[in-house]
PDB file of C-alpha atoms in Angstrom:
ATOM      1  CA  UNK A 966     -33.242-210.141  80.275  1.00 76.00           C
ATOM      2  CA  UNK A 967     -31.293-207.511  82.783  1.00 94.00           C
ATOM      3  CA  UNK A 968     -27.832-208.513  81.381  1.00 98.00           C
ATOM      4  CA  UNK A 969     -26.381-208.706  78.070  1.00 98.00           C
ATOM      5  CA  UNK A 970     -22.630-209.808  77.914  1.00 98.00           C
ATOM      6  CA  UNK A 971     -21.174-208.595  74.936  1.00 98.00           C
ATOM      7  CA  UNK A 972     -17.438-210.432  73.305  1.00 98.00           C
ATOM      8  CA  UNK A 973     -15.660-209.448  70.612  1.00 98.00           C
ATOM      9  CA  UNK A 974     -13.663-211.902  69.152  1.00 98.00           C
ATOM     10  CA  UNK A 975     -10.801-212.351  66.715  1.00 96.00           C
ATOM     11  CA  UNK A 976      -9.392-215.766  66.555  1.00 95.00           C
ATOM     12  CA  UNK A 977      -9.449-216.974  70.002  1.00 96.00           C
ATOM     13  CA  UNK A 978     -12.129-219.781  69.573  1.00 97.00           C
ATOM     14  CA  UNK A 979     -11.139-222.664  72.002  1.00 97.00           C
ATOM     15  CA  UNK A 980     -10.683-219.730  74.804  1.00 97.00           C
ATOM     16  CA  UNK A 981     -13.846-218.553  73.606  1.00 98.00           C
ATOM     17  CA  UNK A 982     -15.453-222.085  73.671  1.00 98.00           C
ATOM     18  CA  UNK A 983     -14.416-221.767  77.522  1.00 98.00           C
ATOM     19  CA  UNK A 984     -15.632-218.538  78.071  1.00 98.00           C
ATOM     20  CA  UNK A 985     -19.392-219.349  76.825  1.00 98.00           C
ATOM     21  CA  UNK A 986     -19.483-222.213  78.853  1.00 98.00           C
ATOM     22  CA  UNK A 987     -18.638-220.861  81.760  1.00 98.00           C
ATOM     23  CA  UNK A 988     -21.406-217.849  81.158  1.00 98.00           C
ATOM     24  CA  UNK A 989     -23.969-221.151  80.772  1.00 97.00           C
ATOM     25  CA  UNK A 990     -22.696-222.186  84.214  1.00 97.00           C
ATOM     26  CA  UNK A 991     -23.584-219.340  85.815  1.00 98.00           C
ATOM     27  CA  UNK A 992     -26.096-218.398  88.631  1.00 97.00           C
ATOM     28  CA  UNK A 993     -27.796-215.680  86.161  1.00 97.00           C
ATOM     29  CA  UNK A 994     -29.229-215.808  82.659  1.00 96.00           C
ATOM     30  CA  UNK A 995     -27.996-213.424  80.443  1.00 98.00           C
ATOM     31  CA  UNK A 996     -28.471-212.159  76.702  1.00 98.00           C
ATOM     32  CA  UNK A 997     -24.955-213.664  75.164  1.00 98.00           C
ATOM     33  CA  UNK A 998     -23.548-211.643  72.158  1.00 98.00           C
ATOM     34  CA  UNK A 999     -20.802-212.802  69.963  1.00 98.00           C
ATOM     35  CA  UNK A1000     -19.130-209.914  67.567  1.00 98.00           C
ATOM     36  CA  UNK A1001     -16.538-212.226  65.438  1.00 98.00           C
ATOM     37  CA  UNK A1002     -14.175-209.878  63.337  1.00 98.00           C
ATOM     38  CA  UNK A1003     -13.907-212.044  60.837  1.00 97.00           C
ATOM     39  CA  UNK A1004     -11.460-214.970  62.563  1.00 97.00           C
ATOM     40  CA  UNK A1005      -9.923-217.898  60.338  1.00 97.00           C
ATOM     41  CA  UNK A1006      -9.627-219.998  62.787  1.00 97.00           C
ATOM     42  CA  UNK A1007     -13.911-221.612  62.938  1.00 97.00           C
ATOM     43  CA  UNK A1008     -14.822-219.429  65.748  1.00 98.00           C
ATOM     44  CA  UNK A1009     -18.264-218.451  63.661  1.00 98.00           C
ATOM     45  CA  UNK A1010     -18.780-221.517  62.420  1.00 98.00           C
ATOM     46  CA  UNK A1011     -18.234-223.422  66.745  1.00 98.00           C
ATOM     47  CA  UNK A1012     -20.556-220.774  68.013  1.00 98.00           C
ATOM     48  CA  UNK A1013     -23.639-221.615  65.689  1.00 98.00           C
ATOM     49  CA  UNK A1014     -22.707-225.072  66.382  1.00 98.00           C
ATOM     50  CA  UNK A1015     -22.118-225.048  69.775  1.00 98.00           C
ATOM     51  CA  UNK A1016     -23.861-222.432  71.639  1.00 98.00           C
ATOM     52  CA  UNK A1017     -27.301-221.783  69.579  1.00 97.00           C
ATOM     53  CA  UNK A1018     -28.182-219.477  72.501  1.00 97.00           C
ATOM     54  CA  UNK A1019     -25.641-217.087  72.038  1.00 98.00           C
ATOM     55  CA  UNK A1020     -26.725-214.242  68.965  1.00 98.00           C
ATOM     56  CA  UNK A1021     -23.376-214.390  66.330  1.00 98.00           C
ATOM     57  CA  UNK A1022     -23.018-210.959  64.533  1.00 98.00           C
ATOM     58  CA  UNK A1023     -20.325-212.320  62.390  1.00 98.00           C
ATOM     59  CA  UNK A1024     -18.438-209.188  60.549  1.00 98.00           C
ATOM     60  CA  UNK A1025     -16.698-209.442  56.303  1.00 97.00           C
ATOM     61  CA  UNK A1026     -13.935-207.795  58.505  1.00 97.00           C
ATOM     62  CA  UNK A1027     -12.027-206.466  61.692  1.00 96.00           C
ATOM     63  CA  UNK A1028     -13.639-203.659  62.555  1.00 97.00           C
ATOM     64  CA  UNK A1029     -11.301-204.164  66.251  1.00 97.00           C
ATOM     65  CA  UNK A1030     -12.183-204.016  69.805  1.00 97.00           C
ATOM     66  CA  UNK A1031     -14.262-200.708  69.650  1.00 97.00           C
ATOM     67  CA  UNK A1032     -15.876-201.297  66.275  1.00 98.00           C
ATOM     68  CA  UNK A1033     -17.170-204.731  67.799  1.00 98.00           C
ATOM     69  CA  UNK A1034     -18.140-204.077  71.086  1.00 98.00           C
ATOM     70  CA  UNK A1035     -19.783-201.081  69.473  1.00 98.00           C
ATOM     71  CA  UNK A1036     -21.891-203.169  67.454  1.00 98.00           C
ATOM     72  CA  UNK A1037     -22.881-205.641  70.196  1.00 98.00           C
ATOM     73  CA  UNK A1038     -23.939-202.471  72.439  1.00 98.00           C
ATOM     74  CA  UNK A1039     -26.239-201.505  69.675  1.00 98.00           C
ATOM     75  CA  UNK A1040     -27.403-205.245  69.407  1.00 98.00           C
ATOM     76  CA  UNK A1041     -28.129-205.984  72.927  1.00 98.00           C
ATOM     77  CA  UNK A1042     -31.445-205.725  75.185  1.00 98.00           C
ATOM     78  CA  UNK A1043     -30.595-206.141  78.526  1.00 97.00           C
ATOM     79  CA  UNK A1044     -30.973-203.273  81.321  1.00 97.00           C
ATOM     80  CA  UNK A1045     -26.781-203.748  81.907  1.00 98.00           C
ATOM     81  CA  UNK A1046     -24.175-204.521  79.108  1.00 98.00           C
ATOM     82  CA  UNK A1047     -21.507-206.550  80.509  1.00 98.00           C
ATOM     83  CA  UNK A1048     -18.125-206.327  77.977  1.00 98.00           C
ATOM     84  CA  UNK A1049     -16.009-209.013  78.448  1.00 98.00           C
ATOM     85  CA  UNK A1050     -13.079-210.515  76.570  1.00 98.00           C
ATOM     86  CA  UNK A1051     -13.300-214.271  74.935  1.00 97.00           C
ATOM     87  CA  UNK A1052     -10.293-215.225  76.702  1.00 97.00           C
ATOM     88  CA  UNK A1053     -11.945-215.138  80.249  1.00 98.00           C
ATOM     89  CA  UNK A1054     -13.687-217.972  82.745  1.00 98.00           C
ATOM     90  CA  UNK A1055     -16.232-216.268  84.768  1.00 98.00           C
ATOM     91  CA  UNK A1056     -17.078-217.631  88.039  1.00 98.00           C
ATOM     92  CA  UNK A1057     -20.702-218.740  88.814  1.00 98.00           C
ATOM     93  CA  UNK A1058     -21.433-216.068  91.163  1.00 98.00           C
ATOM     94  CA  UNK A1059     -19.753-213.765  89.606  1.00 98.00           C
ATOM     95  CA  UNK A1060     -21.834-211.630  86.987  1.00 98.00           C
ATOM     96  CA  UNK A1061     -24.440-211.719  89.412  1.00 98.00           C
ATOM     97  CA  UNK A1062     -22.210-210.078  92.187  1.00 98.00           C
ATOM     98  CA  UNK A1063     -21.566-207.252  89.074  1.00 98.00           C
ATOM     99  CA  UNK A1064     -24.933-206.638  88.887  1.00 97.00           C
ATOM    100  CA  UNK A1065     -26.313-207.035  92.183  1.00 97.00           C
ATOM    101  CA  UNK A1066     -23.958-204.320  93.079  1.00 98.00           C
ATOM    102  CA  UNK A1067     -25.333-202.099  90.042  1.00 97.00           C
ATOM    103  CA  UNK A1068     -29.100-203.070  91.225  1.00 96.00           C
ATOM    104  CA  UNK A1069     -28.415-201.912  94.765  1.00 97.00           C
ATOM    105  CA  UNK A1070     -25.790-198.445  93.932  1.00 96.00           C
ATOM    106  CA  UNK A1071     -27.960-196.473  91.447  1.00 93.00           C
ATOM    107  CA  UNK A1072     -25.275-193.683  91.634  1.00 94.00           C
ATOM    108  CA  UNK A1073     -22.742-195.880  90.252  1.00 97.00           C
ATOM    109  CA  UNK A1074     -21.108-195.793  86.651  1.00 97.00           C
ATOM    110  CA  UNK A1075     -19.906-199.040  86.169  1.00 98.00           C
ATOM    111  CA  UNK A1076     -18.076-201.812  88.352  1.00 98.00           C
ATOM    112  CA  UNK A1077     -15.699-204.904  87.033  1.00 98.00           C
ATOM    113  CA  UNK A1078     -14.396-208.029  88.800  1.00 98.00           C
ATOM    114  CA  UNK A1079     -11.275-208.714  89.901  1.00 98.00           C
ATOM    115  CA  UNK A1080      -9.275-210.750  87.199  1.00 98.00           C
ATOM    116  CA  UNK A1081      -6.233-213.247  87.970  1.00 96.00           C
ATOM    117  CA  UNK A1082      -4.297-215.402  85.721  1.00 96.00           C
ATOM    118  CA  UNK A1083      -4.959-219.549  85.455  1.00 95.00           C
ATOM    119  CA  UNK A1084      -2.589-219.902  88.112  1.00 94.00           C
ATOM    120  CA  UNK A1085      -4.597-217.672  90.679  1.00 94.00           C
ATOM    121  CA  UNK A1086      -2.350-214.642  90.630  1.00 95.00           C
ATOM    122  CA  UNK A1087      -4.365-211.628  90.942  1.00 96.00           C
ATOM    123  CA  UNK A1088      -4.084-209.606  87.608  1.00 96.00           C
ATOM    124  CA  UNK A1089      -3.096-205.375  87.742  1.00 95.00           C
ATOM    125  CA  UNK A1090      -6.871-203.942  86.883  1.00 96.00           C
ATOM    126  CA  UNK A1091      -7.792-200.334  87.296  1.00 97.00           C
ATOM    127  CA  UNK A1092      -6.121-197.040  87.467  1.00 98.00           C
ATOM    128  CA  UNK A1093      -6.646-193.824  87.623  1.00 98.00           C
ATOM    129  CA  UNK A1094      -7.123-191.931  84.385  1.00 98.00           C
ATOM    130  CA  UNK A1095      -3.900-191.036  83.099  1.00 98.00           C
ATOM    131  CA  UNK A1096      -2.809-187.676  83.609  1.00 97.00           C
ATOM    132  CA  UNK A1097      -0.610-186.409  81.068  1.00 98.00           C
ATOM    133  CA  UNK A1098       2.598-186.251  82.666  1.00 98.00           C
ATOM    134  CA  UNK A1099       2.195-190.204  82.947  1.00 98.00           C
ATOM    135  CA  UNK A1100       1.990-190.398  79.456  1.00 98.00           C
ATOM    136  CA  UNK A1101       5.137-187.937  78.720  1.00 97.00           C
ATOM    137  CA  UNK A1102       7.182-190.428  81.601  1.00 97.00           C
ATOM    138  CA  UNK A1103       6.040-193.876  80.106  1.00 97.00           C
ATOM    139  CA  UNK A1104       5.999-193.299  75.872  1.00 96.00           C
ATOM    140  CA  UNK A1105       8.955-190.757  76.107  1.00 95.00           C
ATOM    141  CA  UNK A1106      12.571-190.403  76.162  1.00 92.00           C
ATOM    142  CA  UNK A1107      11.862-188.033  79.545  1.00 94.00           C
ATOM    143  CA  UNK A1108      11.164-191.140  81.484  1.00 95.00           C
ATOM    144  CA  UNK A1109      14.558-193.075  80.712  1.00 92.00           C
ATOM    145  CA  UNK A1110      15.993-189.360  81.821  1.00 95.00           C
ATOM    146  CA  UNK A1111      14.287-189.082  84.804  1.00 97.00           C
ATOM    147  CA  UNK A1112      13.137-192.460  86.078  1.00 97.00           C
ATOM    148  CA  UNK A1113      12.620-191.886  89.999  1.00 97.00           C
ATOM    149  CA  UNK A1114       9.557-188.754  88.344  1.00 97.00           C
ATOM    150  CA  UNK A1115       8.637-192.115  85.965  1.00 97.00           C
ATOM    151  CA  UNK A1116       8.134-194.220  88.904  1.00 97.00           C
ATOM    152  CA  UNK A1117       6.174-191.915  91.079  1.00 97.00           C
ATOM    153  CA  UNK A1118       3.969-191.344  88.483  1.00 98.00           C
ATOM    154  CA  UNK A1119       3.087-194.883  87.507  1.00 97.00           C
ATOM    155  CA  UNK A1120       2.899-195.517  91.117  1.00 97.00           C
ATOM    156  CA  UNK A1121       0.053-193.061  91.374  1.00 97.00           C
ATOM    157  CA  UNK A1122      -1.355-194.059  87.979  1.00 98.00           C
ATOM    158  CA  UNK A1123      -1.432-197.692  89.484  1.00 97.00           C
ATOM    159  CA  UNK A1124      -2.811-196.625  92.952  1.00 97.00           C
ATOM    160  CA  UNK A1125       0.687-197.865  94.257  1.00 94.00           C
ATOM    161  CA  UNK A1126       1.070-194.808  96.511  1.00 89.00           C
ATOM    162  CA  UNK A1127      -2.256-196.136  98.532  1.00 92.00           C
ATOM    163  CA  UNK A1128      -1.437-200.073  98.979  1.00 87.00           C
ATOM    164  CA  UNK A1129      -4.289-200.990  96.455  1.00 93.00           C
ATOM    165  CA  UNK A1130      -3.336-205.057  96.445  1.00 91.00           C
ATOM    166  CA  UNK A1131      -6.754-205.492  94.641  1.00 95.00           C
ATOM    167  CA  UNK A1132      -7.577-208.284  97.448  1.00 94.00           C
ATOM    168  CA  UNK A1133     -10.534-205.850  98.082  1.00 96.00           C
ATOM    169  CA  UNK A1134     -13.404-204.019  96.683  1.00 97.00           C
ATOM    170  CA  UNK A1135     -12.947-200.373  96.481  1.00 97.00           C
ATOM    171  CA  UNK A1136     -13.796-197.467  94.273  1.00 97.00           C
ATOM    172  CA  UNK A1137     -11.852-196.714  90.901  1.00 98.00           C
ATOM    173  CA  UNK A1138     -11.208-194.073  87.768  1.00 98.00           C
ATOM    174  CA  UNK A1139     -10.740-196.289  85.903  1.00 98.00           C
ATOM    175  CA  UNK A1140     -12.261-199.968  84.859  1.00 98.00           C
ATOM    176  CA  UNK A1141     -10.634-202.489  82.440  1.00 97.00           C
ATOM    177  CA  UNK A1142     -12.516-202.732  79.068  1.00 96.00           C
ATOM    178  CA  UNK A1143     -11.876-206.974  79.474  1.00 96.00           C
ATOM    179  CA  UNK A1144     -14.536-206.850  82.134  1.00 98.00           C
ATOM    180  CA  UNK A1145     -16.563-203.764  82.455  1.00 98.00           C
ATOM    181  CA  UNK A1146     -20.449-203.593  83.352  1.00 98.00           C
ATOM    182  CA  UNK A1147     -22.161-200.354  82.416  1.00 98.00           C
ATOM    183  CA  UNK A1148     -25.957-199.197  81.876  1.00 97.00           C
ATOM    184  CA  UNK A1149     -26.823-199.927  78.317  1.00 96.00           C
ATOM    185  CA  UNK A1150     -27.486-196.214  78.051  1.00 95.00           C
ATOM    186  CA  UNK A1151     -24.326-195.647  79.304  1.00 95.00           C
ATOM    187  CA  UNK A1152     -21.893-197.420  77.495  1.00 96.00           C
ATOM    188  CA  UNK A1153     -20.676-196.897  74.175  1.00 95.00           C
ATOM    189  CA  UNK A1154     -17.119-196.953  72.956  1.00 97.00           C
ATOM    190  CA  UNK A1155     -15.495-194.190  71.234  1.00 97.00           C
ATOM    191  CA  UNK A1156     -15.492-195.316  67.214  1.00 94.00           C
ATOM    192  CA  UNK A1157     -12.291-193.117  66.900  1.00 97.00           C
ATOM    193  CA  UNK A1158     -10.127-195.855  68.745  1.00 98.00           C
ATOM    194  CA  UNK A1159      -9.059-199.518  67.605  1.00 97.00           C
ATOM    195  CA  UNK A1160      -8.037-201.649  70.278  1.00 96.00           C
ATOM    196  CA  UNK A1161      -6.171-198.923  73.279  1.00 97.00           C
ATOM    197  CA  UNK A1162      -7.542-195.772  75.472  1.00 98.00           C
ATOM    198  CA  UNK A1163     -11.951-197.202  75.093  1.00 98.00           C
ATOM    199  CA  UNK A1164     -11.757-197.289  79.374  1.00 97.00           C
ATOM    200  CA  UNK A1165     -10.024-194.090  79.997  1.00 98.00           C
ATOM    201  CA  UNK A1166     -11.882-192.422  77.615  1.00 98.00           C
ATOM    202  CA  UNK A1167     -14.538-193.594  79.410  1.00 97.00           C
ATOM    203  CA  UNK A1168     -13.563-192.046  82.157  1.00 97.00           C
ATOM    204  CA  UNK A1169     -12.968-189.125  81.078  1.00 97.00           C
ATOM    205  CA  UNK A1170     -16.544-188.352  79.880  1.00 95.00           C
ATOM    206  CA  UNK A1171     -17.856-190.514  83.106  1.00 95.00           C
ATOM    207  CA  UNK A1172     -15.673-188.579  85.748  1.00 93.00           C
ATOM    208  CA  UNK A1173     -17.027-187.462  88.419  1.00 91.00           C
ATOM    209  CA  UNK A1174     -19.312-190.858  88.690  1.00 94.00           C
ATOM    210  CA  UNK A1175     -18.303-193.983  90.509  1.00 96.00           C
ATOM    211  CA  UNK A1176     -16.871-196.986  89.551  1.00 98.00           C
ATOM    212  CA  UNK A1177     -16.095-199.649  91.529  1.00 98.00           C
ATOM    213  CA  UNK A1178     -13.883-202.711  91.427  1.00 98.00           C
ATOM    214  CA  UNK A1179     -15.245-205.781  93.156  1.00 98.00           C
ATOM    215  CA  UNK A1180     -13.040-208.144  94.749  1.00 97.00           C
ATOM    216  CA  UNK A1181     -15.521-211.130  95.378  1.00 97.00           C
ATOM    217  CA  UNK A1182     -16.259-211.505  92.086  1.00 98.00           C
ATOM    218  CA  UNK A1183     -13.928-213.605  90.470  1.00 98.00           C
ATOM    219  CA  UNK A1184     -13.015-214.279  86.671  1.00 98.00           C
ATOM    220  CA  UNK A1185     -10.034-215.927  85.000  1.00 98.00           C
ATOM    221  CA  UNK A1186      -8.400-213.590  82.720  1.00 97.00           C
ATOM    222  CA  UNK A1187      -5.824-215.665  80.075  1.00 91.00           C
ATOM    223  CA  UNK A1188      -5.029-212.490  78.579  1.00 76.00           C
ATOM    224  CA  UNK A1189      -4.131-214.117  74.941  1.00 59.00           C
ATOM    225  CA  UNK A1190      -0.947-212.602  73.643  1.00 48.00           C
ATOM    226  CA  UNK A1191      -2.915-211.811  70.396  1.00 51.00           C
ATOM    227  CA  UNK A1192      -1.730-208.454  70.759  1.00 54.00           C
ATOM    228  CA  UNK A1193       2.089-208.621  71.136  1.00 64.00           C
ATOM    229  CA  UNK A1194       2.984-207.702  67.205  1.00 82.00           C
ATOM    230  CA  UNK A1195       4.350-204.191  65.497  1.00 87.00           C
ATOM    231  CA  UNK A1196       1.058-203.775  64.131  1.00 91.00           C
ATOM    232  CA  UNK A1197      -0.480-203.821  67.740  1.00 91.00           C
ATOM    233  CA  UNK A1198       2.204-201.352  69.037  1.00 92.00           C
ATOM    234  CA  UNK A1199       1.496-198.972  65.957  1.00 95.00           C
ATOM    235  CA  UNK A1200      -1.821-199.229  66.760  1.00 96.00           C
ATOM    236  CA  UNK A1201      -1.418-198.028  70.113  1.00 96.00           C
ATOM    237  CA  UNK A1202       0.372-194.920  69.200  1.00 97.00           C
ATOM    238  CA  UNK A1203      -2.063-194.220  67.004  1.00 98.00           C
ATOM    239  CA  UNK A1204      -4.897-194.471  69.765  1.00 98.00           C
ATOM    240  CA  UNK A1205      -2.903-192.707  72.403  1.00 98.00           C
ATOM    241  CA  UNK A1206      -2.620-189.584  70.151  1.00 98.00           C
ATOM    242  CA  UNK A1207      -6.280-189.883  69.101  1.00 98.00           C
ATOM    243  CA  UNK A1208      -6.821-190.405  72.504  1.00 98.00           C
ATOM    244  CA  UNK A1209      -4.516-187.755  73.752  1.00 98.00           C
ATOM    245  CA  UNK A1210      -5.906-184.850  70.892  1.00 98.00           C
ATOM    246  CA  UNK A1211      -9.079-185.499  72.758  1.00 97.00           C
ATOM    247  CA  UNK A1212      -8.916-185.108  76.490  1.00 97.00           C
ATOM    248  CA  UNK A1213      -5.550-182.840  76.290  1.00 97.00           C
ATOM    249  CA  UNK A1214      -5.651-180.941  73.346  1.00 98.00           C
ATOM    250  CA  UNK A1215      -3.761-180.471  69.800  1.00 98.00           C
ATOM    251  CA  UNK A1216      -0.309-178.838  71.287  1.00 98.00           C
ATOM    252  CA  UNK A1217       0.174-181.392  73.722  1.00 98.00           C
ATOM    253  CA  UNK A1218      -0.873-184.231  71.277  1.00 98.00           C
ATOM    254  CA  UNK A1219       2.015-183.159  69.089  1.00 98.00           C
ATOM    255  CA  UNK A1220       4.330-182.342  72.380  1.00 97.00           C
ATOM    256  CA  UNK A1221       3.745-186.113  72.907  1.00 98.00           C
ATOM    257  CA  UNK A1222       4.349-187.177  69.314  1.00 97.00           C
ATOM    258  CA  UNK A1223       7.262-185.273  68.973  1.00 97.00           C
ATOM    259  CA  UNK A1224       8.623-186.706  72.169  1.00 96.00           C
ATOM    260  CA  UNK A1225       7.514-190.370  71.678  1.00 96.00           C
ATOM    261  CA  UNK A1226       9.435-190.801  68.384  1.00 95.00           C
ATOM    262  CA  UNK A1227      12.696-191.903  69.534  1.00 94.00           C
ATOM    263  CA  UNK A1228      10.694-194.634  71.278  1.00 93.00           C
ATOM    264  CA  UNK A1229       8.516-195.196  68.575  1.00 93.00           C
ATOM    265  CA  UNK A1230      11.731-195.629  66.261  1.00 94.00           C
ATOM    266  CA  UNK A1231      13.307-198.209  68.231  1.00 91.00           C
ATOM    267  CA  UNK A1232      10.543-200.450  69.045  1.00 90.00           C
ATOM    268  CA  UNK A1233      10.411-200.258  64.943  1.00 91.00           C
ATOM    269  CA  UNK A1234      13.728-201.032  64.407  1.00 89.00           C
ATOM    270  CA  UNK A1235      13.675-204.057  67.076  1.00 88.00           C
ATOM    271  CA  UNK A1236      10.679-205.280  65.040  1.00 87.00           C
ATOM    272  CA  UNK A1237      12.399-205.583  61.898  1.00 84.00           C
ATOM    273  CA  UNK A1238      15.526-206.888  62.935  1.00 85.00           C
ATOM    274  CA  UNK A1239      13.506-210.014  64.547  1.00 75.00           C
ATOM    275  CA  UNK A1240      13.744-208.927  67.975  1.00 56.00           C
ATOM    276  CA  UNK A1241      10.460-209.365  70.328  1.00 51.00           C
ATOM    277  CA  UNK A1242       7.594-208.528  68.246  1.00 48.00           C
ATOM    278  CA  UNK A1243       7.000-205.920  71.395  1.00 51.00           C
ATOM    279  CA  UNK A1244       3.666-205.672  71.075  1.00 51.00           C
ATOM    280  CA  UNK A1245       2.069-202.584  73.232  1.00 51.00           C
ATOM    281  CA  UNK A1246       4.487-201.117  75.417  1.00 57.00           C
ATOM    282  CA  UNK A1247       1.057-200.220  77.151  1.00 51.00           C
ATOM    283  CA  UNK A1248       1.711-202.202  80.903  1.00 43.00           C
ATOM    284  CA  UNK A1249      -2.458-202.848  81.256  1.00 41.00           C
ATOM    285  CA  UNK A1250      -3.035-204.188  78.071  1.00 35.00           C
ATOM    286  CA  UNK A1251      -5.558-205.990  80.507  1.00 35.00           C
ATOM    287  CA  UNK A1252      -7.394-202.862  80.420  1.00 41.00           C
TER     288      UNK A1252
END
């Protein structure tokens, strides 16, 4: 087959139910892998059951969204990997839009669809790769100080500053890792991470190549709240630096942990008081 579509899941198995039927419905046959980090919830056991197309690689434990799709990359056969997340509906027509557009653009990287909500709202996909002054203004205490520098900078992060309504194709840093199509040479995941950062580090050792968001192909992103805990938003500090001692270097990893505490401290302290659980303060969890 040209396609494999790889999905980790983690107890999400009635969205996920939707999601393989909706890859049965489509105009293209692909290769359909299931990485389940060891759910409760039956999603193994409806998959064997249910779809006896789809290959399970059914993990002892979470080894999270890198780990997973990881081990589906290694697993699949098809000329394009397709990662995409079990709480999605993909249109018909859509993965073969994807990969007609891969098939036709040999120079390109990778391309994903454009993703709305149930209720047809178009969701915010894409960026550019985060610079590092984005990342002071958005985990810091510098952006409550200066918020008009904090705004310009997530405009620009969000392609704000150039009227990108994501009502049309167009070319992109950065693609979400809920719906990303790559060469199966291309794509693998950086093991380092958990669940944040896989796309812009991505990007970072892609840049230079294109990637392209296509409007016309359509998917319905649910975007399960499976995230929104203190254990997610630890996680995602955790990432960032990882992700941050990477592409920026030691000093300013610690510049950015030094300055990130005070938030870090009070999203804590919210958490164990019973406040909102938070989750990732990370605005494209999408991503």
């Amino acid at each position: 087959m040209n396609l494999s579509v790889v999905i980790v899941n983690y107890n999400t198995c009635d969205l996920l139910r939707d999601c393989l039927q909706s890859l049965i419905d489509s105009t293209i046959t692909s290769e359909v892998i299931v990485v389940d980090n060891a759910s409760s919830d039956g999603s193994a056991t409806m998959v064997t059951a249910e779809f006896p197309e789809a290959r399970l690689l059914a993990q002892t434990e979470n080894i999270w969204f890198c780990g997973g799709n990881n081990i589906g990359i290694r697993a699949a056969t098809g000329r394009y990997v397709l990662l995409l997340n079990p709480d999605t509906v993909v249109a018909p027509d859509a993965l073969e839009k994807l990969m007609a557009h891969m098939e036709t653009h040999p120079e390109t990287a990778g391309v994903t669809a454009q993703l709305h909500y149930p209720g047809g709202d178009i969701q915010r996909t894409c960026s550019r790769i985060p610079a590092f002054a984005y990342l002071l203004a958005q985990h810091t205490v510098l952006g409550m100080i200066f918020p008009v520098w904090r705004r310009r900078l997530a405009d620009h992060h969000w392609y704000h500053d150039e009227n990108f309504t994501r009502e049309h194709s167009r070319e992109v840093e950065v693609l979400p890792g809920s719906c990303l199509m790559m060469r199966r040479e291309d794509i693998v995941l950086n093991d380092a991470l958990k669940l944040y950062f896989p796309e812009d580090d991505l990007a970072q050792r892609y840049r230079g190549r294109r990637c392209y968001f296509l409007a016309d192909a359509k998917i319905t992103h649910r975007e399960k709240s499976s995230t929104r805990s203190w254990l997610a938003t630890r996680i995602y500090f955790e990432d960032m630096m990882i992700y941050v001692r990477t592409h920026h270097g030691l000093l300013r990893m610690a510049l950015l942990w030094l300055f990130s505490r005070p938030l870090y401290a009070a999203m804590w302290l919210k958490a164990k008081q019973g406040g909102q659980s938070g989750g990732s303060p990370h605005t494209d969890a999408a991503n």
